[in-house]
Amino acid sequence: MISGIRFSDGSMLLAIARGATVDEPTFTNSATQYVWDSPLKIIILQLLPAKIIIIALTFGFLGILPLIGLISKDYYKFWITFVVIFLTPAVKVSIQNLGVGDGLIFLFIIMIFVNRNQFLVAVSLFLIALWHPQQSFFIGISYLLARYCYLGEINKKQLVTVFGSLGIAALIFFFYKSTLGFSYSGREVYMASRINELLHHNLIYAPIAFAPIIFWFLLSGVRVKKGTGLLSLWLCGLAFVSLLTTDVTRVMTIISLPIVIMGANNILIDKVVVPPWKFVFGVTLIALLPPFSWSGFDYFLWNDLIRDFCKWGVYCW
């Protein structure tokens, strides 16, 4: 909250709610067309009234959805939510990019772990894949790998759940693209056009962008049962994928979150004693360390919100 709130993608979201296609002036710049890569987001926008205030309130609500776990009377749900909110940058990157709707994804990732019913796990993964088709693959593999490394097993039902839900979502995604009636430049086109610039620039600031996830593994005290090298290799792969994007901290937080949550799960299972100073240090680190995104380090974003209020005719200072 000290850092501030940013409502991103407002013009694009409003245009889609009005029924715009990629030929509209809002999407003249191909870098803005990535929003069409999210079928579930498009459906929600088309159901909303074409009013920027309602869209902002809706996405503001989505951005803080993970907070509902803090009012749970179930200690396990509360603990998992506590870790996600206070020991990762999840909520920070969510409220600093409210138009992206990542709060919904973080909630679904939490639901994968707090639900024992495999059908609900499959539904959560399916909805994640319809919101973030590209990132959902990495989220799914992170979930399976975390189960293997921390619990020492993966059963066939879990494999079918993950790959089945992601596979069905992928088929729907390709069907959705074929029925749009127009083509657009997705995230991969934009990234490919800027790969050299992005990789070089992101590598310079990688230590700060990856500091939260590094902190978790250094100070959480969690031990894996098997596949330490495999997990390390996968985390390096996730880091590389994040470096190819414009939102390094945000993407790394999303696609590695299942691994962090499984580690938090094992803290309870193995009754790991975590010294209070580690919690204090971790919460302070997450609160003070700025996410690294397309706009650089997001130290203070209240100015963005003030400009948006004026831009959309709410109030000008």
PDB file of C-alpha atoms in Angstrom:
ATOM      1  CA  MET A   1       0.000   0.000   0.000  1.00  0.00           C
ATOM      2  CA  ILE A   2       2.936   2.322   0.597  1.00  0.00           C
ATOM      3  CA  SER A   3       4.189   1.623  -2.923  1.00  0.00           C
ATOM      4  CA  GLY A   4       0.831   2.416  -4.473  1.00  0.00           C
ATOM      5  CA  ILE A   5      -1.788   1.033  -6.851  1.00  0.00           C
ATOM      6  CA  ARG A   6      -1.777   1.025 -10.637  1.00  0.00           C
ATOM      7  CA  PHE A   7      -4.764   0.282 -12.884  1.00  0.00           C
ATOM      8  CA  SER A   8      -3.066  -1.060 -16.001  1.00  0.00           C
ATOM      9  CA  ASP A   9      -4.621  -1.642 -19.449  1.00  0.00           C
ATOM     10  CA  GLY A  10      -7.676   0.551 -18.772  1.00  0.00           C
ATOM     11  CA  SER A  11      -8.137   1.748 -22.363  1.00  0.00           C
ATOM     12  CA  MET A  12      -7.833  -1.782 -23.757  1.00  0.00           C
ATOM     13  CA  LEU A  13     -10.251  -3.274 -21.233  1.00  0.00           C
ATOM     14  CA  LEU A  14     -12.825  -0.563 -21.905  1.00  0.00           C
ATOM     15  CA  ALA A  15     -12.487  -1.010 -25.671  1.00  0.00           C
ATOM     16  CA  ILE A  16     -13.139  -4.754 -25.382  1.00  0.00           C
ATOM     17  CA  ALA A  17     -16.147  -4.144 -23.109  1.00  0.00           C
ATOM     18  CA  ARG A  18     -17.507  -1.868 -25.857  1.00  0.00           C
ATOM     19  CA  GLY A  19     -17.188  -4.693 -28.391  1.00  0.00           C
ATOM     20  CA  ALA A  20     -14.019  -3.492 -30.112  1.00  0.00           C
ATOM     21  CA  THR A  21     -11.894  -5.675 -32.378  1.00  0.00           C
ATOM     22  CA  VAL A  22      -8.178  -5.514 -32.992  1.00  0.00           C
ATOM     23  CA  ASP A  23      -8.832  -2.977 -35.781  1.00  0.00           C
ATOM     24  CA  GLU A  24      -9.826  -0.302 -33.257  1.00  0.00           C
ATOM     25  CA  PRO A  25      -7.367   2.615 -32.688  1.00  0.00           C
ATOM     26  CA  THR A  26      -6.672   1.382 -29.155  1.00  0.00           C
ATOM     27  CA  PHE A  27      -4.948  -1.682 -30.623  1.00  0.00           C
ATOM     28  CA  THR A  28      -2.999   0.070 -33.391  1.00  0.00           C
ATOM     29  CA  ASN A  29       0.184  -0.636 -31.439  1.00  0.00           C
ATOM     30  CA  SER A  30       0.742  -4.403 -31.666  1.00  0.00           C
ATOM     31  CA  ALA A  31       2.228  -4.335 -28.153  1.00  0.00           C
ATOM     32  CA  THR A  32      -1.298  -3.755 -26.776  1.00  0.00           C
ATOM     33  CA  GLN A  33      -2.878  -6.750 -28.526  1.00  0.00           C
ATOM     34  CA  TYR A  34      -1.667  -9.317 -25.987  1.00  0.00           C
ATOM     35  CA  VAL A  35      -4.863  -8.786 -23.981  1.00  0.00           C
ATOM     36  CA  TRP A  36      -6.703 -10.959 -26.534  1.00  0.00           C
ATOM     37  CA  ASP A  37      -4.584 -13.895 -25.354  1.00  0.00           C
ATOM     38  CA  SER A  38      -6.902 -14.344 -22.342  1.00  0.00           C
ATOM     39  CA  PRO A  39     -10.263 -15.917 -23.324  1.00  0.00           C
ATOM     40  CA  LEU A  40     -11.675 -15.831 -19.788  1.00  0.00           C
ATOM     41  CA  LYS A  41     -10.784 -12.157 -19.371  1.00  0.00           C
ATOM     42  CA  ILE A  42     -12.428 -11.330 -22.713  1.00  0.00           C
ATOM     43  CA  ILE A  43     -15.629 -13.136 -21.673  1.00  0.00           C
ATOM     44  CA  ILE A  44     -15.773 -11.262 -18.346  1.00  0.00           C
ATOM     45  CA  LEU A  45     -15.206  -7.915 -20.074  1.00  0.00           C
ATOM     46  CA  GLN A  46     -17.920  -8.589 -22.632  1.00  0.00           C
ATOM     47  CA  LEU A  47     -20.358  -9.305 -19.789  1.00  0.00           C
ATOM     48  CA  LEU A  48     -19.504  -6.077 -17.967  1.00  0.00           C
ATOM     49  CA  PRO A  49     -21.096  -2.698 -18.748  1.00  0.00           C
ATOM     50  CA  ALA A  50     -18.751  -0.546 -20.831  1.00  0.00           C
ATOM     51  CA  LYS A  51     -18.047   1.845 -17.949  1.00  0.00           C
ATOM     52  CA  ILE A  52     -14.484   2.388 -16.795  1.00  0.00           C
ATOM     53  CA  ILE A  53     -15.460   2.744 -13.122  1.00  0.00           C
ATOM     54  CA  ILE A  54     -17.228  -0.632 -13.100  1.00  0.00           C
ATOM     55  CA  ILE A  55     -14.307  -2.261 -14.922  1.00  0.00           C
ATOM     56  CA  ALA A  56     -11.851  -0.712 -12.440  1.00  0.00           C
ATOM     57  CA  LEU A  57     -13.890  -1.884  -9.441  1.00  0.00           C
ATOM     58  CA  THR A  58     -14.223  -5.385 -10.907  1.00  0.00           C
ATOM     59  CA  PHE A  59     -10.506  -5.757 -11.519  1.00  0.00           C
ATOM     60  CA  GLY A  60      -9.760  -4.098  -8.192  1.00  0.00           C
ATOM     61  CA  PHE A  61     -11.838  -6.827  -6.551  1.00  0.00           C
ATOM     62  CA  LEU A  62     -10.040  -9.536  -8.547  1.00  0.00           C
ATOM     63  CA  GLY A  63      -6.699  -8.064  -7.494  1.00  0.00           C
ATOM     64  CA  ILE A  64      -7.324  -8.550  -3.782  1.00  0.00           C
ATOM     65  CA  LEU A  65      -9.133 -11.917  -3.973  1.00  0.00           C
ATOM     66  CA  PRO A  66      -6.296 -13.891  -2.297  1.00  0.00           C
ATOM     67  CA  LEU A  67      -6.903 -11.890   0.904  1.00  0.00           C
ATOM     68  CA  ILE A  68     -10.072 -13.867   1.652  1.00  0.00           C
ATOM     69  CA  GLY A  69      -7.936 -16.729   2.960  1.00  0.00           C
ATOM     70  CA  LEU A  70      -6.910 -14.592   5.917  1.00  0.00           C
ATOM     71  CA  ILE A  71     -10.427 -14.798   7.351  1.00  0.00           C
ATOM     72  CA  SER A  72     -10.533 -18.605   7.137  1.00  0.00           C
ATOM     73  CA  LYS A  73     -10.969 -20.513  10.402  1.00  0.00           C
ATOM     74  CA  ASP A  74      -9.012 -23.398   8.865  1.00  0.00           C
ATOM     75  CA  TYR A  75      -5.405 -23.002  10.025  1.00  0.00           C
ATOM     76  CA  TYR A  76      -3.962 -24.668   6.910  1.00  0.00           C
ATOM     77  CA  LYS A  77      -5.813 -22.305   4.542  1.00  0.00           C
ATOM     78  CA  PHE A  78      -4.810 -19.333   6.686  1.00  0.00           C
ATOM     79  CA  TRP A  79      -1.153 -20.416   6.725  1.00  0.00           C
ATOM     80  CA  ILE A  80      -0.956 -20.916   2.953  1.00  0.00           C
ATOM     81  CA  THR A  81      -2.625 -17.545   2.371  1.00  0.00           C
ATOM     82  CA  PHE A  82      -0.287 -15.888   4.870  1.00  0.00           C
ATOM     83  CA  VAL A  83       2.767 -17.197   2.999  1.00  0.00           C
ATOM     84  CA  VAL A  84       1.427 -16.095  -0.398  1.00  0.00           C
ATOM     85  CA  ILE A  85       0.501 -12.613   0.800  1.00  0.00           C
ATOM     86  CA  PHE A  86       3.339 -11.743   3.158  1.00  0.00           C
ATOM     87  CA  LEU A  87       6.290 -13.883   2.044  1.00  0.00           C
ATOM     88  CA  THR A  88       5.956 -13.527  -1.750  1.00  0.00           C
ATOM     89  CA  PRO A  89       5.338 -10.427  -3.917  1.00  0.00           C
ATOM     90  CA  ALA A  90       2.024 -11.921  -5.152  1.00  0.00           C
ATOM     91  CA  VAL A  91      -0.396  -9.335  -3.772  1.00  0.00           C
ATOM     92  CA  LYS A  92       2.030  -6.478  -4.406  1.00  0.00           C
ATOM     93  CA  VAL A  93       2.374  -7.281  -8.120  1.00  0.00           C
ATOM     94  CA  SER A  94      -1.370  -7.898  -8.273  1.00  0.00           C
ATOM     95  CA  ILE A  95      -2.451  -4.478  -6.985  1.00  0.00           C
ATOM     96  CA  GLN A  96       0.284  -2.760  -8.979  1.00  0.00           C
ATOM     97  CA  ASN A  97      -1.101  -4.301 -12.192  1.00  0.00           C
ATOM     98  CA  LEU A  98      -4.830  -4.442 -11.464  1.00  0.00           C
ATOM     99  CA  GLY A  99      -5.903  -4.569 -15.097  1.00  0.00           C
ATOM    100  CA  VAL A 100      -4.071  -7.876 -15.567  1.00  0.00           C
ATOM    101  CA  GLY A 101      -6.239  -9.655 -12.966  1.00  0.00           C
ATOM    102  CA  ASP A 102      -3.485 -11.740 -11.384  1.00  0.00           C
ATOM    103  CA  GLY A 103      -5.291 -11.863  -8.027  1.00  0.00           C
ATOM    104  CA  LEU A 104      -7.705 -14.357  -9.574  1.00  0.00           C
ATOM    105  CA  ILE A 105      -4.798 -16.566 -10.681  1.00  0.00           C
ATOM    106  CA  PHE A 106      -3.174 -16.454  -7.236  1.00  0.00           C
ATOM    107  CA  LEU A 107      -6.485 -17.489  -5.664  1.00  0.00           C
ATOM    108  CA  PHE A 108      -6.861 -20.437  -8.059  1.00  0.00           C
ATOM    109  CA  ILE A 109      -3.280 -21.555  -7.334  1.00  0.00           C
ATOM    110  CA  ILE A 110      -4.060 -21.506  -3.613  1.00  0.00           C
ATOM    111  CA  MET A 111      -7.241 -23.508  -4.304  1.00  0.00           C
ATOM    112  CA  ILE A 112      -5.189 -26.222  -6.003  1.00  0.00           C
ATOM    113  CA  PHE A 113      -3.575 -26.924  -2.642  1.00  0.00           C
ATOM    114  CA  VAL A 114      -6.438 -26.401  -0.209  1.00  0.00           C
ATOM    115  CA  ASN A 115      -8.888 -28.598  -2.170  1.00  0.00           C
ATOM    116  CA  ARG A 116      -8.665 -32.367  -1.770  1.00  0.00           C
ATOM    117  CA  ASN A 117     -11.269 -32.916  -4.474  1.00  0.00           C
ATOM    118  CA  GLN A 118      -9.452 -33.559  -7.767  1.00  0.00           C
ATOM    119  CA  PHE A 119     -12.372 -32.179  -9.757  1.00  0.00           C
ATOM    120  CA  LEU A 120     -12.008 -28.787  -8.052  1.00  0.00           C
ATOM    121  CA  VAL A 121      -8.251 -28.924  -8.652  1.00  0.00           C
ATOM    122  CA  ALA A 122      -8.932 -29.592 -12.342  1.00  0.00           C
ATOM    123  CA  VAL A 123     -11.427 -26.700 -12.533  1.00  0.00           C
ATOM    124  CA  SER A 124      -8.907 -24.338 -10.921  1.00  0.00           C
ATOM    125  CA  LEU A 125      -6.172 -25.322 -13.383  1.00  0.00           C
ATOM    126  CA  PHE A 126      -8.626 -25.108 -16.281  1.00  0.00           C
ATOM    127  CA  LEU A 127      -9.612 -21.532 -15.341  1.00  0.00           C
ATOM    128  CA  ILE A 128      -5.962 -20.574 -14.856  1.00  0.00           C
ATOM    129  CA  ALA A 129      -5.253 -21.844 -18.372  1.00  0.00           C
ATOM    130  CA  LEU A 130      -8.130 -19.843 -19.846  1.00  0.00           C
ATOM    131  CA  TRP A 131      -6.842 -16.677 -18.156  1.00  0.00           C
ATOM    132  CA  HIS A 132      -3.109 -17.219 -18.708  1.00  0.00           C
ATOM    133  CA  PRO A 133      -2.704 -19.864 -21.461  1.00  0.00           C
ATOM    134  CA  GLN A 134       1.093 -19.532 -21.684  1.00  0.00           C
ATOM    135  CA  GLN A 135       1.861 -19.348 -17.979  1.00  0.00           C
ATOM    136  CA  SER A 136      -0.532 -22.178 -17.081  1.00  0.00           C
ATOM    137  CA  PHE A 137       1.856 -24.802 -18.486  1.00  0.00           C
ATOM    138  CA  PHE A 138       4.628 -23.692 -16.141  1.00  0.00           C
ATOM    139  CA  ILE A 139       2.198 -23.467 -13.215  1.00  0.00           C
ATOM    140  CA  GLY A 140       1.007 -27.019 -13.847  1.00  0.00           C
ATOM    141  CA  ILE A 141       4.515 -28.486 -14.122  1.00  0.00           C
ATOM    142  CA  SER A 142       5.623 -26.543 -11.027  1.00  0.00           C
ATOM    143  CA  TYR A 143       2.707 -28.100  -9.139  1.00  0.00           C
ATOM    144  CA  LEU A 144       3.564 -31.657 -10.211  1.00  0.00           C
ATOM    145  CA  LEU A 145       7.293 -31.222  -9.665  1.00  0.00           C
ATOM    146  CA  ALA A 146       6.714 -29.713  -6.224  1.00  0.00           C
ATOM    147  CA  ARG A 147       4.605 -32.729  -5.229  1.00  0.00           C
ATOM    148  CA  TYR A 148       7.306 -35.086  -6.453  1.00  0.00           C
ATOM    149  CA  CYS A 149      10.201 -33.287  -4.759  1.00  0.00           C
ATOM    150  CA  TYR A 150       8.537 -32.390  -1.452  1.00  0.00           C
ATOM    151  CA  LEU A 151       6.185 -35.345  -0.965  1.00  0.00           C
ATOM    152  CA  GLY A 152       8.163 -37.941  -2.918  1.00  0.00           C
ATOM    153  CA  GLU A 153       5.292 -39.041  -5.159  1.00  0.00           C
ATOM    154  CA  ILE A 154       2.947 -38.231  -8.001  1.00  0.00           C
ATOM    155  CA  ASN A 155       0.003 -40.520  -8.740  1.00  0.00           C
ATOM    156  CA  LYS A 156      -1.730 -41.112 -12.058  1.00  0.00           C
ATOM    157  CA  LYS A 157      -4.851 -39.248 -10.962  1.00  0.00           C
ATOM    158  CA  GLN A 158      -2.836 -36.076 -10.392  1.00  0.00           C
ATOM    159  CA  LEU A 159      -1.099 -36.411 -13.770  1.00  0.00           C
ATOM    160  CA  VAL A 160      -4.441 -36.860 -15.528  1.00  0.00           C
ATOM    161  CA  THR A 161      -5.913 -33.923 -13.602  1.00  0.00           C
ATOM    162  CA  VAL A 162      -3.128 -31.530 -14.573  1.00  0.00           C
ATOM    163  CA  PHE A 163      -2.537 -32.527 -18.191  1.00  0.00           C
ATOM    164  CA  GLY A 164      -6.227 -33.190 -18.845  1.00  0.00           C
ATOM    165  CA  SER A 165      -7.396 -29.782 -17.622  1.00  0.00           C
ATOM    166  CA  LEU A 166      -4.542 -27.952 -19.366  1.00  0.00           C
ATOM    167  CA  GLY A 167      -5.112 -29.935 -22.574  1.00  0.00           C
ATOM    168  CA  ILE A 168      -8.853 -29.194 -22.684  1.00  0.00           C
ATOM    169  CA  ALA A 169      -8.170 -25.515 -21.980  1.00  0.00           C
ATOM    170  CA  ALA A 170      -5.600 -25.448 -24.805  1.00  0.00           C
ATOM    171  CA  LEU A 171      -8.145 -26.865 -27.261  1.00  0.00           C
ATOM    172  CA  ILE A 172     -10.681 -24.234 -26.199  1.00  0.00           C
ATOM    173  CA  PHE A 173      -8.029 -21.524 -26.537  1.00  0.00           C
ATOM    174  CA  PHE A 174      -7.218 -22.496 -30.131  1.00  0.00           C
ATOM    175  CA  PHE A 175     -10.943 -22.766 -30.941  1.00  0.00           C
ATOM    176  CA  TYR A 176     -11.446 -19.313 -29.400  1.00  0.00           C
ATOM    177  CA  LYS A 177      -8.680 -17.849 -31.602  1.00  0.00           C
ATOM    178  CA  SER A 178     -10.181 -19.408 -34.725  1.00  0.00           C
ATOM    179  CA  THR A 179     -13.607 -17.894 -34.012  1.00  0.00           C
ATOM    180  CA  LEU A 180     -12.456 -14.335 -33.212  1.00  0.00           C
ATOM    181  CA  GLY A 181     -12.692 -13.306 -36.837  1.00  0.00           C
ATOM    182  CA  PHE A 182      -9.340 -11.512 -36.771  1.00  0.00           C
ATOM    183  CA  SER A 183      -5.720 -12.214 -35.921  1.00  0.00           C
ATOM    184  CA  TYR A 184      -3.641 -10.395 -33.346  1.00  0.00           C
ATOM    185  CA  SER A 185      -0.068 -10.213 -32.100  1.00  0.00           C
ATOM    186  CA  GLY A 186       0.162 -12.343 -28.971  1.00  0.00           C
ATOM    187  CA  ARG A 187       2.725 -12.149 -26.204  1.00  0.00           C
ATOM    188  CA  GLU A 188       5.135 -14.415 -28.057  1.00  0.00           C
ATOM    189  CA  VAL A 189       5.272 -12.080 -31.082  1.00  0.00           C
ATOM    190  CA  TYR A 190       6.032  -9.061 -28.907  1.00  0.00           C
ATOM    191  CA  MET A 191       8.673 -10.921 -26.902  1.00  0.00           C
ATOM    192  CA  ALA A 192      10.349 -12.321 -30.013  1.00  0.00           C
ATOM    193  CA  SER A 193      10.637  -8.840 -31.507  1.00  0.00           C
ATOM    194  CA  ARG A 194      12.384  -7.511 -28.394  1.00  0.00           C
ATOM    195  CA  ILE A 195      14.271 -10.574 -27.179  1.00  0.00           C
ATOM    196  CA  ASN A 196      17.786  -9.117 -27.329  1.00  0.00           C
ATOM    197  CA  GLU A 197      16.800  -5.879 -25.627  1.00  0.00           C
ATOM    198  CA  LEU A 198      14.703  -7.605 -22.961  1.00  0.00           C
ATOM    199  CA  LEU A 199      17.221 -10.284 -22.043  1.00  0.00           C
ATOM    200  CA  HIS A 200      20.134  -7.873 -21.721  1.00  0.00           C
ATOM    201  CA  HIS A 201      18.149  -5.327 -19.710  1.00  0.00           C
ATOM    202  CA  ASN A 202      16.505  -7.888 -17.428  1.00  0.00           C
ATOM    203  CA  LEU A 203      19.754  -9.698 -16.665  1.00  0.00           C
ATOM    204  CA  ILE A 204      21.186  -6.537 -15.142  1.00  0.00           C
ATOM    205  CA  TYR A 205      18.399  -6.309 -12.554  1.00  0.00           C
ATOM    206  CA  ALA A 206      17.793 -10.043 -12.138  1.00  0.00           C
ATOM    207  CA  PRO A 207      19.286 -10.258  -8.603  1.00  0.00           C
ATOM    208  CA  ILE A 208      16.667  -7.862  -7.226  1.00  0.00           C
ATOM    209  CA  ALA A 209      13.839  -9.349  -9.276  1.00  0.00           C
ATOM    210  CA  PHE A 210      14.619 -12.851  -7.996  1.00  0.00           C
ATOM    211  CA  ALA A 211      15.468 -11.837  -4.413  1.00  0.00           C
ATOM    212  CA  PRO A 212      12.059 -12.895  -2.958  1.00  0.00           C
ATOM    213  CA  ILE A 213      12.216 -16.450  -4.332  1.00  0.00           C
ATOM    214  CA  ILE A 214      15.885 -16.783  -3.355  1.00  0.00           C
ATOM    215  CA  PHE A 215      15.025 -15.619   0.159  1.00  0.00           C
ATOM    216  CA  TRP A 216      12.325 -18.262   0.452  1.00  0.00           C
ATOM    217  CA  PHE A 217      14.661 -21.148  -0.270  1.00  0.00           C
ATOM    218  CA  LEU A 218      17.513 -19.805   1.845  1.00  0.00           C
ATOM    219  CA  LEU A 219      15.535 -18.989   4.968  1.00  0.00           C
ATOM    220  CA  SER A 220      12.406 -21.176   4.975  1.00  0.00           C
ATOM    221  CA  GLY A 221      14.309 -24.243   6.194  1.00  0.00           C
ATOM    222  CA  VAL A 222      12.260 -26.586   3.959  1.00  0.00           C
ATOM    223  CA  ARG A 223      13.931 -29.781   2.754  1.00  0.00           C
ATOM    224  CA  VAL A 224      12.983 -31.786  -0.326  1.00  0.00           C
ATOM    225  CA  LYS A 225      12.601 -35.562  -0.147  1.00  0.00           C
ATOM    226  CA  LYS A 226      13.993 -36.250  -3.627  1.00  0.00           C
ATOM    227  CA  GLY A 227      14.996 -34.558  -6.866  1.00  0.00           C
ATOM    228  CA  THR A 228      16.872 -31.574  -5.425  1.00  0.00           C
ATOM    229  CA  GLY A 229      18.836 -31.159  -8.651  1.00  0.00           C
ATOM    230  CA  LEU A 230      15.690 -31.505 -10.750  1.00  0.00           C
ATOM    231  CA  LEU A 231      13.906 -28.823  -8.742  1.00  0.00           C
ATOM    232  CA  SER A 232      16.919 -26.503  -8.991  1.00  0.00           C
ATOM    233  CA  LEU A 233      17.090 -27.022 -12.749  1.00  0.00           C
ATOM    234  CA  TRP A 234      13.374 -26.271 -13.121  1.00  0.00           C
ATOM    235  CA  LEU A 235      13.694 -23.084 -11.062  1.00  0.00           C
ATOM    236  CA  CYS A 236      16.547 -21.975 -13.339  1.00  0.00           C
ATOM    237  CA  GLY A 237      14.237 -22.651 -16.290  1.00  0.00           C
ATOM    238  CA  LEU A 238      11.491 -20.555 -14.714  1.00  0.00           C
ATOM    239  CA  ALA A 239      13.982 -17.753 -14.102  1.00  0.00           C
ATOM    240  CA  PHE A 240      15.045 -17.846 -17.757  1.00  0.00           C
ATOM    241  CA  VAL A 241      11.410 -17.729 -18.926  1.00  0.00           C
ATOM    242  CA  SER A 242      10.794 -14.740 -16.644  1.00  0.00           C
ATOM    243  CA  LEU A 243      13.805 -12.929 -18.067  1.00  0.00           C
ATOM    244  CA  LEU A 244      12.224 -13.136 -21.522  1.00  0.00           C
ATOM    245  CA  THR A 245       9.234 -11.060 -20.368  1.00  0.00           C
ATOM    246  CA  THR A 246       8.620  -7.422 -19.503  1.00  0.00           C
ATOM    247  CA  ASP A 247       7.446  -8.254 -15.941  1.00  0.00           C
ATOM    248  CA  VAL A 248      10.214 -10.355 -14.426  1.00  0.00           C
ATOM    249  CA  THR A 249       9.159 -10.254 -10.753  1.00  0.00           C
ATOM    250  CA  ARG A 250       5.494 -10.767 -11.591  1.00  0.00           C
ATOM    251  CA  VAL A 251       6.015 -13.720 -13.943  1.00  0.00           C
ATOM    252  CA  MET A 252       8.528 -15.459 -11.659  1.00  0.00           C
ATOM    253  CA  THR A 253       6.146 -15.073  -8.730  1.00  0.00           C
ATOM    254  CA  ILE A 254       3.240 -16.612 -10.653  1.00  0.00           C
ATOM    255  CA  ILE A 255       4.951 -19.608 -12.246  1.00  0.00           C
ATOM    256  CA  SER A 256       6.987 -20.560  -9.149  1.00  0.00           C
ATOM    257  CA  LEU A 257       4.178 -20.050  -6.616  1.00  0.00           C
ATOM    258  CA  PRO A 258       3.128 -23.752  -6.504  1.00  0.00           C
ATOM    259  CA  ILE A 259       6.665 -24.630  -5.404  1.00  0.00           C
ATOM    260  CA  VAL A 260       6.598 -22.035  -2.626  1.00  0.00           C
ATOM    261  CA  ILE A 261       3.160 -23.176  -1.440  1.00  0.00           C
ATOM    262  CA  MET A 262       4.253 -26.821  -1.384  1.00  0.00           C
ATOM    263  CA  GLY A 263       7.252 -25.783   0.692  1.00  0.00           C
ATOM    264  CA  ALA A 264       4.916 -23.967   3.087  1.00  0.00           C
ATOM    265  CA  ASN A 265       2.804 -27.125   3.222  1.00  0.00           C
ATOM    266  CA  ASN A 266       5.860 -29.140   4.251  1.00  0.00           C
ATOM    267  CA  ILE A 267       6.702 -26.683   7.018  1.00  0.00           C
ATOM    268  CA  LEU A 268       3.462 -27.853   8.650  1.00  0.00           C
ATOM    269  CA  ILE A 269       3.891 -31.530   7.768  1.00  0.00           C
ATOM    270  CA  ASP A 270       7.510 -31.743   8.973  1.00  0.00           C
ATOM    271  CA  LYS A 271       6.854 -29.355  11.876  1.00  0.00           C
ATOM    272  CA  VAL A 272       9.763 -27.158  10.827  1.00  0.00           C
ATOM    273  CA  VAL A 273      10.536 -24.551  13.466  1.00  0.00           C
ATOM    274  CA  VAL A 274      10.981 -21.179  11.761  1.00  0.00           C
ATOM    275  CA  PRO A 275      12.570 -18.532  14.019  1.00  0.00           C
ATOM    276  CA  PRO A 276      10.431 -15.387  14.370  1.00  0.00           C
ATOM    277  CA  TRP A 277      13.251 -13.191  13.028  1.00  0.00           C
ATOM    278  CA  LYS A 278      12.987 -14.969   9.669  1.00  0.00           C
ATOM    279  CA  PHE A 279       9.309 -14.056   9.410  1.00  0.00           C
ATOM    280  CA  VAL A 280      10.041 -10.454  10.325  1.00  0.00           C
ATOM    281  CA  PHE A 281      12.912 -10.290   7.841  1.00  0.00           C
ATOM    282  CA  GLY A 282      10.831 -11.919   5.102  1.00  0.00           C
ATOM    283  CA  VAL A 283       7.797  -9.681   5.537  1.00  0.00           C
ATOM    284  CA  THR A 284      10.046  -6.599   5.610  1.00  0.00           C
ATOM    285  CA  LEU A 285      11.895  -7.708   2.482  1.00  0.00           C
ATOM    286  CA  ILE A 286       8.690  -8.272   0.536  1.00  0.00           C
ATOM    287  CA  ALA A 287       7.225  -4.964   1.734  1.00  0.00           C
ATOM    288  CA  LEU A 288      10.255  -2.850   0.858  1.00  0.00           C
ATOM    289  CA  LEU A 289      11.683  -4.579  -2.215  1.00  0.00           C
ATOM    290  CA  PRO A 290      10.161  -3.041  -5.372  1.00  0.00           C
ATOM    291  CA  PRO A 291       8.976  -5.397  -8.148  1.00  0.00           C
ATOM    292  CA  PHE A 292      10.887  -5.103 -11.408  1.00  0.00           C
ATOM    293  CA  SER A 293       8.482  -4.605 -14.324  1.00  0.00           C
ATOM    294  CA  TRP A 294       8.082  -2.946 -17.721  1.00  0.00           C
ATOM    295  CA  SER A 295       8.311   0.441 -15.986  1.00  0.00           C
ATOM    296  CA  GLY A 296      11.513  -0.414 -14.103  1.00  0.00           C
ATOM    297  CA  PHE A 297      11.440  -0.627 -10.323  1.00  0.00           C
ATOM    298  CA  ASP A 298       7.959   0.117  -9.016  1.00  0.00           C
ATOM    299  CA  TYR A 299       8.887   2.118  -5.927  1.00  0.00           C
ATOM    300  CA  PHE A 300       5.969   4.544  -5.837  1.00  0.00           C
ATOM    301  CA  LEU A 301       2.897   4.255  -8.058  1.00  0.00           C
ATOM    302  CA  TRP A 302       0.373   6.586  -6.452  1.00  0.00           C
ATOM    303  CA  ASN A 303       1.185   9.122  -9.175  1.00  0.00           C
ATOM    304  CA  ASP A 304      -0.100   6.615 -11.748  1.00  0.00           C
ATOM    305  CA  LEU A 305      -3.400   6.314  -9.894  1.00  0.00           C
ATOM    306  CA  ILE A 306      -3.761  10.102  -9.637  1.00  0.00           C
ATOM    307  CA  ARG A 307      -3.151  10.450 -13.389  1.00  0.00           C
ATOM    308  CA  ASP A 308      -5.729   7.733 -14.090  1.00  0.00           C
ATOM    309  CA  PHE A 309      -8.334   9.509 -11.957  1.00  0.00           C
ATOM    310  CA  CYS A 310      -7.770  12.630 -14.011  1.00  0.00           C
ATOM    311  CA  LYS A 311      -7.615  10.778 -17.344  1.00  0.00           C
ATOM    312  CA  TRP A 312     -10.981   9.109 -16.783  1.00  0.00           C
ATOM    313  CA  GLY A 313     -12.688  12.216 -15.452  1.00  0.00           C
ATOM    314  CA  VAL A 314     -13.036  11.127 -11.833  1.00  0.00           C
ATOM    315  CA  TYR A 315     -11.063  13.987 -10.279  1.00  0.00           C
ATOM    316  CA  CYS A 316      -8.071  16.113 -11.248  1.00  0.00           C
ATOM    317  CA  TRP A 317      -5.728  17.531  -8.614  1.00  0.00           C
TER     318      TRP A 317
END
